[in-house]
Structures are given as structure tokens and as C-alpha cells.
CSV table of C-alpha atoms in Angstrom, one decimal:
chain,number,residue,atom,x,y,z
Y,1,MET,CA,169.6,180.2,73.9
Y,2,THR,CA,170.3,181.4,77.4
Y,3,THR,CA,169.4,185.0,76.6
Y,4,ILE,CA,165.9,183.8,75.4
Y,5,LEU,CA,165.5,181.8,78.6
Y,6,ILE,CA,166.6,184.7,80.8
Y,7,THR,CA,164.4,187.2,78.9
Y,8,THR,CA,161.4,184.9,79.2
Y,9,LEU,CA,162.0,184.4,82.9
Y,10,LEU,CA,162.4,188.1,83.6
Y,11,ILE,CA,159.2,189.0,81.6
Y,12,SER,CA,157.2,186.3,83.4
Y,13,LEU,CA,158.6,187.4,86.8
Y,14,LEU,CA,157.8,191.0,86.0
Y,15,VAL,CA,154.2,190.2,84.9
Y,16,MET,CA,153.7,188.1,88.1
Y,17,ILE,CA,155.0,190.9,90.4
Y,18,LEU,CA,152.9,193.5,88.5
Y,19,THR,CA,149.7,191.5,88.8
Y,20,SER,CA,150.4,190.8,92.5
Y,21,ILE,CA,150.8,194.5,93.2
Y,22,LEU,CA,147.8,195.6,91.2
Y,23,SER,CA,145.4,192.9,92.5
Y,24,LYS,CA,145.8,193.8,96.2
Y,25,LYS,CA,142.7,195.3,97.5
Y,26,THR,CA,143.4,197.9,100.1
Y,27,ILE,CA,139.8,198.7,100.9
Y,28,THR,CA,138.1,196.3,103.2
Y,29,ASP,CA,134.4,196.2,103.0
Y,30,ARG,CA,132.3,195.2,106.0
Y,31,GLU,CA,129.8,193.4,103.7
Y,32,LYS,CA,132.6,191.4,102.1
Y,33,ASN,CA,133.8,190.1,105.4
Y,34,SER,CA,130.3,189.1,106.7
Y,35,PRO,CA,128.7,185.7,106.0
Y,36,TYR,CA,127.0,185.5,102.6
Y,37,GLU,CA,123.4,184.2,102.5
Y,38,CYS,CA,124.2,180.8,103.9
Y,39,GLY,CA,124.8,182.0,107.5
Y,40,PHE,CA,128.2,180.3,107.8
Y,41,ASP,CA,131.1,182.2,109.3
Y,42,PRO,CA,133.7,182.7,106.5
Y,43,ARG,CA,136.5,182.8,109.0
Y,44,GLY,CA,135.4,179.6,110.9
Y,45,SER,CA,136.3,176.0,110.3
Y,46,ALA,CA,135.5,174.6,106.9
Y,47,ARG,CA,135.4,171.1,108.4
Y,48,LEU,CA,131.8,171.1,109.5
Y,49,PRO,CA,130.3,167.7,110.2
Y,50,PHE,CA,127.6,166.4,107.8
Y,51,SER,CA,125.1,163.6,108.1
Y,52,LEU,CA,126.4,160.4,106.7
Y,53,ARG,CA,122.8,159.1,106.6
Y,54,PHE,CA,121.9,162.0,104.3
Y,55,PHE,CA,124.9,161.3,102.1
Y,56,LEU,CA,123.8,157.6,101.8
Y,57,ILE,CA,120.3,158.6,100.8
Y,58,ALA,CA,121.7,161.0,98.2
Y,59,VAL,CA,123.8,158.3,96.7
Y,60,ILE,CA,120.9,155.9,96.6
Y,61,PHE,CA,118.8,158.5,94.9
Y,62,LEU,CA,121.5,159.2,92.4
Y,63,ILE,CA,121.8,155.5,91.5
Y,64,PHE,CA,118.1,155.1,91.0
Y,65,ASP,CA,117.8,158.3,89.1
Y,66,VAL,CA,120.5,157.1,86.6
Y,67,GLU,CA,118.7,153.7,86.3
Y,68,ILE,CA,115.4,155.4,85.6
Y,69,THR,CA,117.1,157.4,82.9
Y,70,LEU,CA,118.2,154.0,81.4
Y,71,LEU,CA,114.5,153.0,81.2
Y,72,PHE,CA,113.6,155.9,78.8
Y,73,PRO,CA,115.1,154.2,75.7
Y,74,LEU,CA,112.9,151.2,76.3
Y,75,ALA,CA,109.8,153.2,75.4
Y,76,SER,CA,111.3,154.3,72.1
Y,77,ILE,CA,112.3,150.9,70.9
Y,78,LEU,CA,109.0,149.2,71.6
Y,79,HIS,CA,107.9,149.4,68.0
Y,80,LEU,CA,111.3,148.2,66.7
Y,81,SER,CA,111.5,145.0,68.7
Y,82,ASN,CA,109.5,141.8,69.4
Y,83,ILE,CA,107.0,142.5,72.2
Y,84,PHE,CA,108.1,139.3,74.1
Y,85,TYR,CA,111.8,140.2,74.2
Y,86,TRP,CA,111.0,143.8,75.0
Y,87,SER,CA,108.7,142.9,77.9
Y,88,PHE,CA,111.2,140.3,79.2
Y,89,ALA,CA,114.1,142.8,79.1
Y,90,SER,CA,112.1,145.6,80.7
Y,91,LEU,CA,110.7,143.3,83.5
Y,92,ALA,CA,114.1,141.9,84.2
Y,93,PHE,CA,115.5,145.4,84.5
Y,94,LEU,CA,112.7,146.5,86.8
Y,95,MET,CA,113.0,143.4,88.9
Y,96,ILE,CA,116.7,144.1,89.4
Y,97,LEU,CA,115.8,147.6,90.5
Y,98,LEU,CA,113.1,146.4,92.9
Y,99,PHE,CA,115.3,143.8,94.4
Y,100,GLY,CA,118.0,146.5,94.9
Y,101,LEU,CA,115.4,148.7,96.6
Y,102,TYR,CA,114.2,145.9,98.8
Y,103,TYR,CA,117.8,145.1,99.8
Y,104,GLU,CA,118.5,148.7,100.8
Y,105,TRP,CA,115.2,148.8,102.7
Y,106,ALA,CA,116.0,145.5,104.5
Y,107,GLN,CA,119.5,146.7,105.4
Y,108,GLY,CA,118.0,149.8,107.0
Y,109,ALA,CA,119.6,152.3,104.7
Y,110,LEU,CA,116.2,154.0,104.1
Y,111,ASP,CA,115.3,154.4,107.7
Y,112,TRP,CA,115.9,158.2,108.2
Y,113,SER,CA,114.8,158.3,111.8
Y,114,ASN,CA,117.5,156.1,113.3
């Protein structure tokens, strides 16, 4: 049992050392060390500040995008259900969406200029 454990440990250690030696790049390229397309310095700080207002708008967009995706099945079940129940359910869902949008607007979450 111990011989199998030692053999496995030695083989895995040998493979890790071998890949570590072979994966080292000795040639440094000027293009590899320069900023890539985005213009950020790759050796600079990765903790750049971002706009919290932009993040809030993105989350609100994501929520409303998912809710609009939930509206698509309503069109496909129109012919399967009673028109009164279908219109009540769809209007209730849309009213909840509109009240949520109005609440976000009243709280000032959609004011980008502030």
C-alpha cells in the first residue's frame, strides 16, 4: 500500500516539475507586455473605481429584461386560455412592472445626471 502511495506521489511530483520547467517562457515579447486593445496598463492596479450609478442601471435593466422574457409565453397561451383570465393576468403582470419602474424613477435611480 505504501509503495503505491510513494510511487504515485513521485510520478505526480515529477510531472509537476517537468511541466513547470517546460512551460517557462524565456523570450519576452514587447507586444505581450504592452496593454491589449483596452488601453489599461497590465502592470497597474486592478482595483479601478467604477460608477455605482452605472451598476445600478445595469441591474435594473437586467431585472426588466428577465421580466419581459417572462411575458413571451403569454402570447403563446392566448388561444389555450379564457380571454378574461389571460387579460387579467397579463395586465396584473404589466401593472407590477410599471409600478416597479415608477418606484425606481421616484427614488431617483434612473437619474443618470446626478
